[in-house]
Short mmCIF file of C-alpha atoms in Angstrom, two decimals:
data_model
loop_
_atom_site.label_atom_id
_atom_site.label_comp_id
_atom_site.label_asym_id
_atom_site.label_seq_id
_atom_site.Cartn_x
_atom_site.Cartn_y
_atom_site.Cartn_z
CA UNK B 693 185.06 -48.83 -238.88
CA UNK B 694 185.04 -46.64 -236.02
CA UNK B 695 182.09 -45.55 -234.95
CA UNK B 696 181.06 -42.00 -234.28
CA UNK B 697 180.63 -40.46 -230.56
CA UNK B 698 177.32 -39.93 -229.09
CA UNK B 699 176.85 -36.17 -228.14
CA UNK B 700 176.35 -36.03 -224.27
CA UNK B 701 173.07 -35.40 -223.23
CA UNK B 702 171.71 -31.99 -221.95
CA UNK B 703 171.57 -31.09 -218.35
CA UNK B 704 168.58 -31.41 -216.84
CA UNK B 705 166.82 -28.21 -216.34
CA UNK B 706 167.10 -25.74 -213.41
CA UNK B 707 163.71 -26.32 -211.16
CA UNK B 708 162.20 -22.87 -210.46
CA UNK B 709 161.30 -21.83 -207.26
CA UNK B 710 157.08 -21.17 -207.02
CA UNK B 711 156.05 -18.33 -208.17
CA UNK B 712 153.89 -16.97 -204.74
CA UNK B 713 150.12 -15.94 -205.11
CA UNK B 714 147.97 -13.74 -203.38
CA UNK B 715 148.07 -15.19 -200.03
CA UNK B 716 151.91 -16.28 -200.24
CA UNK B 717 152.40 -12.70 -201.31
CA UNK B 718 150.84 -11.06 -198.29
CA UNK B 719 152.14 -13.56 -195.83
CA UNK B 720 155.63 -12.26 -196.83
CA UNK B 721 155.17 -8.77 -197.12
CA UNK B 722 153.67 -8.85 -193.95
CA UNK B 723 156.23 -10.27 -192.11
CA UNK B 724 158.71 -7.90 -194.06
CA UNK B 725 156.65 -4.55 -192.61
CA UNK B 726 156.54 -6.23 -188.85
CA UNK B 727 160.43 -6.60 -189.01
CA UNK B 728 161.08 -3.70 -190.73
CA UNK B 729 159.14 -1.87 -188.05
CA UNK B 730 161.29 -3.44 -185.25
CA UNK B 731 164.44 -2.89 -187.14
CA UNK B 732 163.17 1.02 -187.39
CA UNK B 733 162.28 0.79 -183.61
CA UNK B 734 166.09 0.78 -182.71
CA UNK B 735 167.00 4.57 -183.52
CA UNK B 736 169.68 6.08 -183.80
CA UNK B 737 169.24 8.07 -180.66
CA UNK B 738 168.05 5.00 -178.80
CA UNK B 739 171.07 3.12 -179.66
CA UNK B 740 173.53 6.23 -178.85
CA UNK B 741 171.85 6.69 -175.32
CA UNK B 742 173.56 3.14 -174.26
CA UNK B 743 176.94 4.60 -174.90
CA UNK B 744 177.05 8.17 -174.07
CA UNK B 745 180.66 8.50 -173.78
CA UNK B 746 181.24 6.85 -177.41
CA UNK B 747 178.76 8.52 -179.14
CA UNK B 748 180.63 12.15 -177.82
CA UNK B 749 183.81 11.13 -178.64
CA UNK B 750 183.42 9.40 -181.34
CA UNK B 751 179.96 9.60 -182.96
CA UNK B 752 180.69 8.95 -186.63
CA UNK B 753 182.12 5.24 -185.72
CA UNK B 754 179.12 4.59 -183.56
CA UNK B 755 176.87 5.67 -186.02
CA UNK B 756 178.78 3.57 -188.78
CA UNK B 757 178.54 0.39 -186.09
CA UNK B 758 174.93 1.08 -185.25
CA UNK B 759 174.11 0.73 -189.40
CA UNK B 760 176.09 -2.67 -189.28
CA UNK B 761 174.56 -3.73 -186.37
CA UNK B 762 170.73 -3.49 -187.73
CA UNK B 763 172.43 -4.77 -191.19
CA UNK B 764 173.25 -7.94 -189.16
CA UNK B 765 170.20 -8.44 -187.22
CA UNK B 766 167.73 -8.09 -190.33
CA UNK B 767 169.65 -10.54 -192.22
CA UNK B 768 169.43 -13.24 -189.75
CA UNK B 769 165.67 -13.00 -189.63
CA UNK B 770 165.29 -12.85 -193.35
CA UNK B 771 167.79 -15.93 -192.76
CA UNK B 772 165.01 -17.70 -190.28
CA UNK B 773 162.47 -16.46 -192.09
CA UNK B 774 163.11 -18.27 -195.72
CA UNK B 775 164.38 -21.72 -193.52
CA UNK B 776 161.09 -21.53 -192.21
CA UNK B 777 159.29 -21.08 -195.55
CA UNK B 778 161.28 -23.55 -197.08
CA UNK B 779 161.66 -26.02 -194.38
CA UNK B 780 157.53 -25.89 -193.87
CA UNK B 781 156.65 -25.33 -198.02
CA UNK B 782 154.65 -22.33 -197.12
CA UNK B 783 154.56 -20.68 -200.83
CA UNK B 784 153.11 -24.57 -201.91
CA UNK B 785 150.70 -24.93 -199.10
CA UNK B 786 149.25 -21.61 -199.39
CA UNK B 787 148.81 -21.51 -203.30
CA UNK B 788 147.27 -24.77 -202.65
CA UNK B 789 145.04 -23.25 -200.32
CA UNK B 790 144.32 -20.44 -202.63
CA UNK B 791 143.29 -23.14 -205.51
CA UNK B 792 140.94 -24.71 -202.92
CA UNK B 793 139.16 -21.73 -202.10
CA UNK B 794 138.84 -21.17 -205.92
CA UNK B 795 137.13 -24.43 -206.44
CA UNK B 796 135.43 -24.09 -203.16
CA UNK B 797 133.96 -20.92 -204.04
CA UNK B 798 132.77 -22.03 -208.13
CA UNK B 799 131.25 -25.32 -206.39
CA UNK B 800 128.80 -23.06 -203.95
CA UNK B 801 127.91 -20.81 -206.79
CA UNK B 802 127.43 -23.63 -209.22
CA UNK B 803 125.13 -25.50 -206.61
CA UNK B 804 123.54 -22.06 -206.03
CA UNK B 805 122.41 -21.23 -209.46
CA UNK B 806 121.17 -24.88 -209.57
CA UNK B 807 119.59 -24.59 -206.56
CA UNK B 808 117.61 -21.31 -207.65
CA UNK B 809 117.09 -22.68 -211.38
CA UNK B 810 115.76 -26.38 -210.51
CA UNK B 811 113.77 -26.29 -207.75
CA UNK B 812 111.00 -27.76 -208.76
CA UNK B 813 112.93 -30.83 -210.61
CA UNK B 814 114.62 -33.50 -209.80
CA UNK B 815 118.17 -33.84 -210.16
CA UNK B 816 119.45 -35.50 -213.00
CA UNK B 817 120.57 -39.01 -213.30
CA UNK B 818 124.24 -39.32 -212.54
CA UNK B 819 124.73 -40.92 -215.91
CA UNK B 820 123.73 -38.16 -218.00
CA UNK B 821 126.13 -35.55 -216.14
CA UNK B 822 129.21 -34.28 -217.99
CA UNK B 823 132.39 -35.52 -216.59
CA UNK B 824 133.54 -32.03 -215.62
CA UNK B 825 130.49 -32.28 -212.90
CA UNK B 826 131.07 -35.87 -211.69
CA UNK B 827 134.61 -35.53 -211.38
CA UNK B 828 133.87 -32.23 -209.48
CA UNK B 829 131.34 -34.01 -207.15
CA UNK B 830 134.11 -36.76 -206.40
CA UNK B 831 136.51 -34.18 -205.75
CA UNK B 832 134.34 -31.56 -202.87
CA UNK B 833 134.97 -33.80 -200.34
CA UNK B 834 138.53 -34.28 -201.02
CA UNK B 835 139.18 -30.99 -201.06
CA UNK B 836 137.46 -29.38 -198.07
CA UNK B 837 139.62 -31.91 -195.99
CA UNK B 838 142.32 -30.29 -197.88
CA UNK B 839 141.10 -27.09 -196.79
CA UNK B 840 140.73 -28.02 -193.45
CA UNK B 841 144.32 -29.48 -193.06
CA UNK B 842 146.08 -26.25 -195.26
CA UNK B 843 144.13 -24.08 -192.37
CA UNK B 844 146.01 -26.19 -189.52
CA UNK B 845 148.89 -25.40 -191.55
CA UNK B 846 148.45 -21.92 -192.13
CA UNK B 847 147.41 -21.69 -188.04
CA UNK B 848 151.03 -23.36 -187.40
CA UNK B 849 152.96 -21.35 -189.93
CA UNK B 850 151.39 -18.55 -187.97
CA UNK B 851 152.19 -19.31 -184.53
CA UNK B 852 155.93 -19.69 -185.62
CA UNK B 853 156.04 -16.24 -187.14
CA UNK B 854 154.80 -15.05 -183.23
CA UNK B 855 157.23 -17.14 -182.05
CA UNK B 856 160.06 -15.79 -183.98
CA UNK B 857 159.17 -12.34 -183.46
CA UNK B 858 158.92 -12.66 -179.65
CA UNK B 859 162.41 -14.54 -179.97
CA UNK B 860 163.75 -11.54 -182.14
CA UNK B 861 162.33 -8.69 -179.46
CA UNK B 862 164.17 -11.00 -176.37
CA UNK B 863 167.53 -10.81 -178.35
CA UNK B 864 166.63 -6.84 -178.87
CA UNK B 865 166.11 -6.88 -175.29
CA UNK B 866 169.61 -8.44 -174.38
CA UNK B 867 171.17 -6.46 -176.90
CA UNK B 868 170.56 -3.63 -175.20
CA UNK B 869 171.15 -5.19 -171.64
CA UNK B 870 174.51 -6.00 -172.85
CA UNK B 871 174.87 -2.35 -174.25
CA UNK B 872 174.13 -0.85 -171.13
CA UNK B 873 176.52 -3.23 -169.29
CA UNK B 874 179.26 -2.16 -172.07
CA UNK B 875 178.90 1.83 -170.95
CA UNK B 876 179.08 0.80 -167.91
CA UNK B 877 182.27 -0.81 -168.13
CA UNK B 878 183.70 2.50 -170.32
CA UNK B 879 182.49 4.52 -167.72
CA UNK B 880 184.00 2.52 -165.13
CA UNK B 881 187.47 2.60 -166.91
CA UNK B 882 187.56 6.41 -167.04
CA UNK B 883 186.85 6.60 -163.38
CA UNK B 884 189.70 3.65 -163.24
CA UNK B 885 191.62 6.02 -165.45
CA UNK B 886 191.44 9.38 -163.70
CA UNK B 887 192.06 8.12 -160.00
CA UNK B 888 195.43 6.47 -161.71
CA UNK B 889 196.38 9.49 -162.99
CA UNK B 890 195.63 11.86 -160.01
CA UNK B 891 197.43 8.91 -158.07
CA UNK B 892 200.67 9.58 -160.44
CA UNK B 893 201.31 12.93 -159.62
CA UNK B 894 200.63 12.39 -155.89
CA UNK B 895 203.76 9.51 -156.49
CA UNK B 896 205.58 11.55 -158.22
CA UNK B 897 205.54 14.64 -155.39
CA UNK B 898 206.51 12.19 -152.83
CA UNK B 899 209.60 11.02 -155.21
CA UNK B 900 210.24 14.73 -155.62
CA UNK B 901 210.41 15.10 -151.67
CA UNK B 902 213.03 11.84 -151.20
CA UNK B 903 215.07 12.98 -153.77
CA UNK B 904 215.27 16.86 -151.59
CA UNK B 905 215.81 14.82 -148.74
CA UNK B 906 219.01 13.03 -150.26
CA UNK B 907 220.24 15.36 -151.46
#
């Protein structure tokens, strides 16, 4: 007797990305104000200024570029941006931080209020703590290391935002150099362009002449 098929299995479920807390939260919205700043930083006008001649000729199509041009440039930072957070498991590290402080912060003002309510006795034996308080005496030192090495992280995670912001304002920089070196060239082709054509008609008088000369 044949025997029945064993449904497959279900998938295994989709892992969701960490939820960011407080510290995650304003390490990302600050970034996204400091690049949106930039991004605002290259106007319009600014942007027109490197191509005069385009933007009077032809000012919707350098406006329309100009959009698709800071379109481009803030999506490649976002890009770097969320490598770096990924590649470095800044969202982890700082809500790991942010639990340490927690516990960091109840441990003082635990030891405070025993500090101010048993001065005059002697601490209890160890034996007759609750396990909530031994395990969180095991765990201080554990976690202010923890602190200390989510701080070096933080410091690094830091230094790398700098870094890509100085990297982002030197490709600004040669944006523009290149812009300027592109009105150049436009200007240089109209000059290129009107000495041709004044050139023409001086041909075409001297043709004129031969051909009263021939005939």
């Amino acid at each position: 007797m044949a025997q029945p098929e064993k449904s497959p299995s279900p998938p295994p479920p989709v892992p969701t990305p960490l939820t960011p807390g407080p510290r995650a939260t304003a390490f990302t919205t600050l970034y996204s104000k400091t690049l949106t700043a930039t991004l605002n930083a290259i106007s319009y006008d600014a942007f027109a200024a490197c191509f005069p001649e385009i933007a009077r000729k032809a000012p919707g199509a350098l406006r329309v570029f100009h959009g698709q041009f800071l379109g481009r440039l803030e999506g490649l930072a976002v890009e770097e941006f969320n490598t770096i957070l990924t590649e470095r498991n800044v969202v982890s590290n700082l809500n790991k931080l942010e639990s340490i402080i927690s516990s960091a912060r109840y441990l003082k003002t635990t030891a405070d209020s025993s500090s101010t309510t048993t001065t005059s006795q002697p601490p209890p034996p160890p034996h007759t703590l609750p396990p909530s308080a031994l395990l969180t005496a095991h765990l201080k030192p554990h976690l202010a290391a923890q602190q200390s090495h989510l701080n070096a992280k933080l410091q690094t995670v830091e230094s790398m935002n700098a870094t890509l912001a100085d990297e982002i304002e030197g490709q600004k920089k040669e944006i523009e150099r290149l812009m300027r070196g592109l009105g150049g060239l436009v200007g240089d082709l109209e000059d290129a362009s009107v000495e041709v054509g004044g050139r023409g008609q001086e041909l075409a008088g001297e043709g004129r002449g031969v051909e009263g000369l021939l005939g």
